[in-house]
Amino acid sequence: MKVIVAGVDDTEIASAIEEEGHDVTTVDVGTGESLADAGIVEAETYVLTEMSQATSIAVAKDHNPDVRVVVYAEGSLPEFATRQADLVVDPRLLDPEAVAEELE
């Protein structure tokens, strides 16, 4: 599965997803250009690690309406983005390995 991880990855979720055998591309900021360059059109899952980049969810969905969106970050997702997120997980509740295992 192709996965794009956007944002600062302090929890090392990208590494955990790679260890599960998935193709992972990381971007610092989820902009239209960076997501296109990372292959969002072919991606099956978009993982966001910073609530401050919540607008990137809409950008990802514009490029690929079928992409599954997983937010793996502390805090609250703004209301406008909650409708487009498939799963929101607080890293204090589940470790990156557990989340990575459940992506399939």
mmCIF file of N, CA, C and O in Angstrom, residues 21-97:
data_model
loop_
_atom_site.group_PDB
_atom_site.id
_atom_site.type_symbol
_atom_site.label_atom_id
_atom_site.label_comp_id
_atom_site.label_asym_id
_atom_site.label_seq_id
_atom_site.Cartn_x
_atom_site.Cartn_y
_atom_site.Cartn_z
ATOM 1 N N GLY A 21 5.660 -3.115 5.861
ATOM 2 C CA GLY A 21 5.788 -3.490 4.457
ATOM 3 C C GLY A 21 5.149 -2.541 3.467
ATOM 4 O O GLY A 21 5.019 -2.888 2.285
ATOM 5 N N HIS A 22 4.772 -1.354 3.907
ATOM 6 C CA HIS A 22 4.129 -0.399 3.017
ATOM 7 C C HIS A 22 5.146 0.566 2.416
ATOM 8 O O HIS A 22 6.209 0.823 2.990
ATOM 9 N N ASP A 23 4.799 1.114 1.266
ATOM 10 C CA ASP A 23 5.614 2.110 0.571
ATOM 11 C C ASP A 23 5.262 3.481 1.157
ATOM 12 O O ASP A 23 4.134 3.951 0.987
ATOM 13 N N VAL A 24 6.210 4.107 1.856
ATOM 14 C CA VAL A 24 5.946 5.365 2.567
ATOM 15 C C VAL A 24 6.762 6.497 1.957
ATOM 16 O O VAL A 24 7.958 6.361 1.731
ATOM 17 N N THR A 25 6.086 7.616 1.717
ATOM 18 C CA THR A 25 6.725 8.852 1.298
ATOM 19 C C THR A 25 6.390 9.897 2.352
ATOM 20 O O THR A 25 5.241 9.985 2.786
ATOM 21 N N THR A 26 7.379 10.671 2.764
ATOM 22 C CA THR A 26 7.142 11.704 3.767
ATOM 23 C C THR A 26 7.291 13.081 3.142
ATOM 24 O O THR A 26 8.101 13.278 2.224
ATOM 25 N N VAL A 27 6.497 14.023 3.631
ATOM 26 C CA VAL A 27 6.604 15.437 3.255
ATOM 27 C C VAL A 27 6.533 16.253 4.533
ATOM 28 O O VAL A 27 5.833 15.882 5.476
ATOM 29 N N ASP A 28 7.285 17.352 4.560
ATOM 30 C CA ASP A 28 7.265 18.213 5.741
ATOM 31 C C ASP A 28 5.949 18.960 5.873
ATOM 32 O O ASP A 28 5.383 19.065 6.959
ATOM 33 N N VAL A 29 5.476 19.468 4.738
ATOM 34 C CA VAL A 29 4.236 20.249 4.718
ATOM 35 C C VAL A 29 3.361 19.717 3.592
ATOM 36 O O VAL A 29 3.830 19.548 2.459
ATOM 37 N N GLY A 30 2.100 19.476 3.891
ATOM 38 C CA GLY A 30 1.177 18.933 2.900
ATOM 39 C C GLY A 30 0.561 20.008 2.027
ATOM 40 O O GLY A 30 -0.574 20.411 2.239
ATOM 41 N N THR A 31 1.318 20.463 1.031
ATOM 42 C CA THR A 31 0.804 21.431 0.065
ATOM 43 C C THR A 31 0.382 20.696 -1.195
ATOM 44 O O THR A 31 0.724 19.519 -1.379
ATOM 45 N N GLY A 32 -0.322 21.374 -2.064
ATOM 46 C CA GLY A 32 -0.714 20.755 -3.325
ATOM 47 C C GLY A 32 0.482 20.228 -4.093
ATOM 48 O O GLY A 32 0.476 19.100 -4.595
ATOM 49 N N GLU A 33 1.529 21.029 -4.167
ATOM 50 C CA GLU A 33 2.726 20.635 -4.909
ATOM 51 C C GLU A 33 3.460 19.468 -4.241
ATOM 52 O O GLU A 33 3.821 18.495 -4.905
ATOM 53 N N SER A 34 3.665 19.548 -2.926
ATOM 54 C CA SER A 34 4.407 18.480 -2.251
ATOM 55 C C SER A 34 3.639 17.167 -2.276
ATOM 56 O O SER A 34 4.236 16.096 -2.425
ATOM 57 N N LEU A 35 2.320 17.241 -2.139
ATOM 58 C CA LEU A 35 1.524 16.011 -2.177
ATOM 59 C C LEU A 35 1.489 15.413 -3.581
ATOM 60 O O LEU A 35 1.566 14.195 -3.743
ATOM 61 N N ALA A 36 1.405 16.269 -4.593
ATOM 62 C CA ALA A 36 1.436 15.774 -5.975
ATOM 63 C C ALA A 36 2.781 15.106 -6.257
ATOM 64 O O ALA A 36 2.831 14.010 -6.837
ATOM 65 N N ASP A 37 3.866 15.754 -5.843
ATOM 66 C CA ASP A 37 5.201 15.191 -6.046
ATOM 67 C C ASP A 37 5.375 13.868 -5.294
ATOM 68 O O ASP A 37 6.097 12.982 -5.747
ATOM 69 N N ALA A 38 4.716 13.739 -4.153
ATOM 70 C CA ALA A 38 4.818 12.523 -3.343
ATOM 71 C C ALA A 38 3.950 11.389 -3.877
ATOM 72 O O ALA A 38 4.067 10.252 -3.434
ATOM 73 N N GLY A 39 3.047 11.698 -4.819
ATOM 74 C CA GLY A 39 2.208 10.660 -5.409
ATOM 75 C C GLY A 39 0.856 10.480 -4.751
ATOM 76 O O GLY A 39 0.331 9.364 -4.700
ATOM 77 N N ILE A 40 0.259 11.563 -4.279
ATOM 78 C CA ILE A 40 -1.034 11.466 -3.590
ATOM 79 C C ILE A 40 -2.117 10.831 -4.467
ATOM 80 O O ILE A 40 -3.001 10.147 -3.951
ATOM 81 N N VAL A 41 -2.024 11.014 -5.770
ATOM 82 C CA VAL A 41 -3.045 10.458 -6.666
ATOM 83 C C VAL A 41 -3.085 8.934 -6.567
ATOM 84 O O VAL A 41 -4.153 8.335 -6.649
ATOM 85 N N GLU A 42 -1.922 8.310 -6.353
ATOM 86 C CA GLU A 42 -1.854 6.847 -6.260
ATOM 87 C C GLU A 42 -1.926 6.342 -4.819
ATOM 88 O O GLU A 42 -2.034 5.144 -4.593
ATOM 89 N N ALA A 43 -1.831 7.231 -3.860
ATOM 90 C CA ALA A 43 -1.789 6.822 -2.451
ATOM 91 C C ALA A 43 -3.122 6.250 -1.995
ATOM 92 O O ALA A 43 -4.178 6.696 -2.420
ATOM 93 N N GLU A 44 -3.017 5.286 -1.114
ATOM 94 C CA GLU A 44 -4.219 4.715 -0.511
ATOM 95 C C GLU A 44 -4.516 5.344 0.846
ATOM 96 O O GLU A 44 -5.661 5.377 1.275
ATOM 97 N N THR A 45 -3.443 5.842 1.516
ATOM 98 C CA THR A 45 -3.614 6.418 2.845
ATOM 99 C C THR A 45 -2.755 7.666 2.979
ATOM 100 O O THR A 45 -1.611 7.692 2.542
ATOM 101 N N TYR A 46 -3.339 8.685 3.607
ATOM 102 C CA TYR A 46 -2.649 9.932 3.926
ATOM 103 C C TYR A 46 -2.634 10.056 5.447
ATOM 104 O O TYR A 46 -3.688 10.066 6.079
ATOM 105 N N VAL A 47 -1.436 10.091 6.039
ATOM 106 C CA VAL A 47 -1.296 10.199 7.482
ATOM 107 C C VAL A 47 -0.784 11.591 7.819
ATOM 108 O O VAL A 47 0.286 11.988 7.349
ATOM 109 N N LEU A 48 -1.523 12.306 8.627
ATOM 110 C CA LEU A 48 -1.157 13.659 9.038
ATOM 111 C C LEU A 48 -0.717 13.627 10.496
ATOM 112 O O LEU A 48 -1.425 13.080 11.345
ATOM 113 N N THR A 49 0.446 14.226 10.781
ATOM 114 C CA THR A 49 0.992 14.176 12.140
ATOM 115 C C THR A 49 0.947 15.508 12.864
ATOM 116 O O THR A 49 1.449 15.601 13.980
ATOM 117 N N GLU A 50 0.351 16.527 12.250
ATOM 118 C CA GLU A 50 0.265 17.844 12.881
ATOM 119 C C GLU A 50 -1.128 18.428 12.659
ATOM 120 O O GLU A 50 -1.538 18.623 11.519
ATOM 121 N N MET A 51 -1.816 18.735 13.744
ATOM 122 C CA MET A 51 -3.146 19.344 13.627
ATOM 123 C C MET A 51 -3.084 20.690 12.909
ATOM 124 O O MET A 51 -4.035 21.093 12.253
ATOM 125 N N SER A 52 -1.952 21.384 13.025
ATOM 126 C CA SER A 52 -1.828 22.702 12.397
ATOM 127 C C SER A 52 -1.861 22.613 10.870
ATOM 128 O O SER A 52 -2.041 23.632 10.201
ATOM 129 N N GLN A 53 -1.719 21.419 10.324
ATOM 130 C CA GLN A 53 -1.784 21.234 8.876
ATOM 131 C C GLN A 53 -3.116 20.612 8.436
ATOM 132 O O GLN A 53 -3.202 19.970 7.391
ATOM 133 N N ALA A 54 -4.147 20.822 9.198
ATOM 134 C CA ALA A 54 -5.448 20.208 8.909
ATOM 135 C C ALA A 54 -5.973 20.560 7.519
ATOM 136 O O ALA A 54 -6.654 19.741 6.890
ATOM 137 N N THR A 55 -5.647 21.739 7.020
ATOM 138 C CA THR A 55 -6.124 22.108 5.679
ATOM 139 C C THR A 55 -5.539 21.196 4.601
ATOM 140 O O THR A 55 -6.107 21.075 3.524
ATOM 141 N N SER A 56 -4.433 20.531 4.902
ATOM 142 C CA SER A 56 -3.841 19.629 3.913
ATOM 143 C C SER A 56 -4.733 18.416 3.653
ATOM 144 O O SER A 56 -4.597 17.761 2.613
ATOM 145 N N ILE A 57 -5.646 18.130 4.553
ATOM 146 C CA ILE A 57 -6.577 17.024 4.334
ATOM 147 C C ILE A 57 -7.446 17.317 3.118
ATOM 148 O O ILE A 57 -7.620 16.467 2.245
ATOM 149 N N ALA A 58 -7.962 18.535 3.044
ATOM 150 C CA ALA A 58 -8.778 18.927 1.883
ATOM 151 C C ALA A 58 -7.954 18.901 0.604
ATOM 152 O O ALA A 58 -8.443 18.491 -0.451
ATOM 153 N N VAL A 59 -6.711 19.318 0.701
ATOM 154 C CA VAL A 59 -5.825 19.300 -0.466
ATOM 155 C C VAL A 59 -5.610 17.864 -0.936
ATOM 156 O O VAL A 59 -5.704 17.562 -2.133
ATOM 157 N N ALA A 60 -5.347 16.967 -0.005
ATOM 158 C CA ALA A 60 -5.157 15.555 -0.353
ATOM 159 C C ALA A 60 -6.415 14.982 -0.993
ATOM 160 O O ALA A 60 -6.349 14.274 -2.008
ATOM 161 N N LYS A 61 -7.568 15.290 -0.423
ATOM 162 C CA LYS A 61 -8.842 14.787 -0.960
ATOM 163 C C LYS A 61 -9.164 15.381 -2.326
ATOM 164 O O LYS A 61 -9.784 14.720 -3.158
ATOM 165 N N ASP A 62 -8.746 16.632 -2.567
ATOM 166 C CA ASP A 62 -8.942 17.226 -3.893
ATOM 167 C C ASP A 62 -8.166 16.453 -4.953
ATOM 168 O O ASP A 62 -8.642 16.259 -6.061
ATOM 169 N N HIS A 63 -6.959 16.023 -4.597
ATOM 170 C CA HIS A 63 -6.121 15.268 -5.535
ATOM 171 C C HIS A 63 -6.588 13.818 -5.672
ATOM 172 O O HIS A 63 -6.445 13.221 -6.730
ATOM 173 N N ASN A 64 -7.088 13.261 -4.579
ATOM 174 C CA ASN A 64 -7.468 11.849 -4.553
ATOM 175 C C ASN A 64 -8.659 11.669 -3.604
ATOM 176 O O ASN A 64 -8.486 11.430 -2.411
ATOM 177 N N PRO A 65 -9.879 11.785 -4.131
ATOM 178 C CA PRO A 65 -11.071 11.701 -3.276
ATOM 179 C C PRO A 65 -11.212 10.389 -2.509
ATOM 180 O O PRO A 65 -11.899 10.336 -1.495
ATOM 181 N N ASP A 66 -10.539 9.336 -2.969
ATOM 182 C CA ASP A 66 -10.665 8.030 -2.330
ATOM 183 C C ASP A 66 -9.597 7.753 -1.280
ATOM 184 O O ASP A 66 -9.636 6.704 -0.633
ATOM 185 N N VAL A 67 -8.644 8.676 -1.108
ATOM 186 C CA VAL A 67 -7.567 8.426 -0.151
ATOM 187 C C VAL A 67 -8.140 8.366 1.263
ATOM 188 O O VAL A 67 -9.028 9.148 1.622
ATOM 189 N N ARG A 68 -7.660 7.400 2.035
ATOM 190 C CA ARG A 68 -8.070 7.287 3.437
ATOM 191 C C ARG A 68 -7.197 8.235 4.248
ATOM 192 O O ARG A 68 -5.972 8.237 4.104
ATOM 193 N N VAL A 69 -7.807 9.030 5.113
ATOM 194 C CA VAL A 69 -7.078 10.016 5.905
ATOM 195 C C VAL A 69 -7.019 9.565 7.361
ATOM 196 O O VAL A 69 -8.048 9.336 7.992
ATOM 197 N N VAL A 70 -5.778 9.454 7.855
ATOM 198 C CA VAL A 70 -5.539 9.109 9.246
ATOM 199 C C VAL A 70 -4.779 10.265 9.875
ATOM 200 O O VAL A 70 -3.727 10.672 9.367
ATOM 201 N N VAL A 71 -5.323 10.814 10.946
ATOM 202 C CA VAL A 71 -4.640 11.873 11.684
ATOM 203 C C VAL A 71 -4.055 11.227 12.926
ATOM 204 O O VAL A 71 -4.782 10.638 13.729
ATOM 205 N N TYR A 72 -2.741 11.333 13.063
ATOM 206 C CA TYR A 72 -2.032 10.744 14.202
ATOM 207 C C TYR A 72 -1.301 11.877 14.905
ATOM 208 O O TYR A 72 -0.138 12.166 14.631
ATOM 209 N N ALA A 73 -2.034 12.581 15.761
ATOM 210 C CA ALA A 73 -1.495 13.782 16.407
ATOM 211 C C ALA A 73 -2.290 14.086 17.666
ATOM 212 O O ALA A 73 -3.444 13.690 17.803
ATOM 213 N N GLU A 74 -1.630 14.809 18.571
ATOM 214 C CA GLU A 74 -2.302 15.274 19.779
ATOM 215 C C GLU A 74 -3.127 16.510 19.460
ATOM 216 O O GLU A 74 -2.820 17.249 18.538
ATOM 217 N N GLY A 75 -4.176 16.722 20.235
ATOM 218 C CA GLY A 75 -4.991 17.914 20.074
ATOM 219 C C GLY A 75 -6.298 17.621 19.390
ATOM 220 O O GLY A 75 -6.688 16.465 19.206
ATOM 221 N N SER A 76 -6.962 18.683 18.998
ATOM 222 C CA SER A 76 -8.275 18.564 18.369
ATOM 223 C C SER A 76 -8.196 18.954 16.900
ATOM 224 O O SER A 76 -7.586 19.958 16.552
ATOM 225 N N LEU A 77 -8.833 18.175 16.091
ATOM 226 C CA LEU A 77 -8.917 18.469 14.673
ATOM 227 C C LEU A 77 -10.000 19.523 14.470
ATOM 228 O O LEU A 77 -11.097 19.391 15.008
ATOM 229 N N PRO A 78 -9.718 20.578 13.701
ATOM 230 C CA PRO A 78 -10.745 21.584 13.445
ATOM 231 C C PRO A 78 -11.982 20.946 12.813
ATOM 232 O O PRO A 78 -11.869 19.980 12.042
ATOM 233 N N GLU A 79 -13.138 21.486 13.130
ATOM 234 C CA GLU A 79 -14.394 20.903 12.677
ATOM 235 C C GLU A 79 -14.469 20.738 11.165
ATOM 236 O O GLU A 79 -14.979 19.739 10.662
ATOM 237 N N PHE A 80 -13.935 21.709 10.407
ATOM 238 C CA PHE A 80 -14.021 21.610 8.956
ATOM 239 C C PHE A 80 -13.300 20.367 8.416
ATOM 240 O O PHE A 80 -13.633 19.859 7.353
ATOM 241 N N ALA A 81 -12.298 19.885 9.146
ATOM 242 C CA ALA A 81 -11.518 18.742 8.679
ATOM 243 C C ALA A 81 -12.048 17.401 9.201
ATOM 244 O O ALA A 81 -11.723 16.360 8.634
ATOM 245 N N THR A 82 -12.859 17.419 10.238
ATOM 246 C CA THR A 82 -13.323 16.157 10.822
ATOM 247 C C THR A 82 -14.179 15.346 9.856
ATOM 248 O O THR A 82 -14.152 14.122 9.890
ATOM 249 N N ARG A 83 -14.894 16.018 8.978
ATOM 250 C CA ARG A 83 -15.755 15.305 8.022
ATOM 251 C C ARG A 83 -14.945 14.532 6.988
ATOM 252 O O ARG A 83 -15.445 13.585 6.397
ATOM 253 N N GLN A 84 -13.693 14.963 6.752
ATOM 254 C CA GLN A 84 -12.880 14.319 5.728
ATOM 255 C C GLN A 84 -11.880 13.306 6.307
ATOM 256 O O GLN A 84 -11.288 12.554 5.556
ATOM 257 N N ALA A 85 -11.721 13.307 7.609
ATOM 258 C CA ALA A 85 -10.788 12.364 8.236
ATOM 259 C C ALA A 85 -11.510 11.045 8.507
ATOM 260 O O ALA A 85 -12.638 11.024 8.988
ATOM 261 N N ASP A 86 -10.849 9.963 8.180
ATOM 262 C CA ASP A 86 -11.431 8.643 8.422
ATOM 263 C C ASP A 86 -11.128 8.136 9.819
ATOM 264 O O ASP A 86 -11.916 7.389 10.394
ATOM 265 N N LEU A 87 -9.966 8.543 10.359
ATOM 266 C CA LEU A 87 -9.558 8.076 11.669
ATOM 267 C C LEU A 87 -8.676 9.137 12.314
ATOM 268 O O LEU A 87 -7.775 9.667 11.670
ATOM 269 N N VAL A 88 -8.959 9.449 13.572
ATOM 270 C CA VAL A 88 -8.138 10.387 14.337
ATOM 271 C C VAL A 88 -7.660 9.654 15.583
ATOM 272 O O VAL A 88 -8.466 9.157 16.362
ATOM 273 N N VAL A 89 -6.320 9.578 15.738
ATOM 274 C CA VAL A 89 -5.732 8.827 16.833
ATOM 275 C C VAL A 89 -4.750 9.716 17.589
ATOM 276 O O VAL A 89 -3.886 10.346 16.979
ATOM 277 N N ASP A 90 -4.893 9.738 18.888
ATOM 278 C CA ASP A 90 -3.952 10.468 19.738
ATOM 279 C C ASP A 90 -2.773 9.538 20.034
ATOM 280 O O ASP A 90 -2.979 8.431 20.533
ATOM 281 N N PRO A 91 -1.536 9.969 19.749
ATOM 282 C CA PRO A 91 -0.374 9.113 19.996
ATOM 283 C C PRO A 91 -0.193 8.706 21.458
ATOM 284 O O PRO A 91 0.502 7.736 21.747
ATOM 285 N N ARG A 92 -0.838 9.429 22.365
ATOM 286 C CA ARG A 92 -0.757 9.042 23.775
ATOM 287 C C ARG A 92 -1.602 7.815 24.068
ATOM 288 O O ARG A 92 -1.428 7.160 25.085
ATOM 289 N N LEU A 93 -2.530 7.487 23.159
ATOM 290 C CA LEU A 93 -3.421 6.349 23.366
ATOM 291 C C LEU A 93 -2.966 5.079 22.651
ATOM 292 O O LEU A 93 -3.178 3.974 23.148
ATOM 293 N N LEU A 94 -2.378 5.235 21.466
ATOM 294 C CA LEU A 94 -1.910 4.080 20.695
ATOM 295 C C LEU A 94 -0.518 4.370 20.162
ATOM 296 O O LEU A 94 -0.281 5.450 19.618
ATOM 297 N N ASP A 95 0.367 3.390 20.280
ATOM 298 C CA ASP A 95 1.715 3.599 19.760
ATOM 299 C C ASP A 95 1.719 3.463 18.238
ATOM 300 O O ASP A 95 0.774 2.939 17.647
ATOM 301 N N PRO A 96 2.767 3.960 17.580
ATOM 302 C CA PRO A 96 2.810 3.951 16.117
ATOM 303 C C PRO A 96 2.714 2.541 15.517
ATOM 304 O O PRO A 96 2.103 2.354 14.466
ATOM 305 N N GLU A 97 3.285 1.563 16.188
ATOM 306 C CA GLU A 97 3.231 0.192 15.684
ATOM 307 C C GLU A 97 1.796 -0.332 15.631
ATOM 308 O O GLU A 97 1.413 -1.015 14.673
#
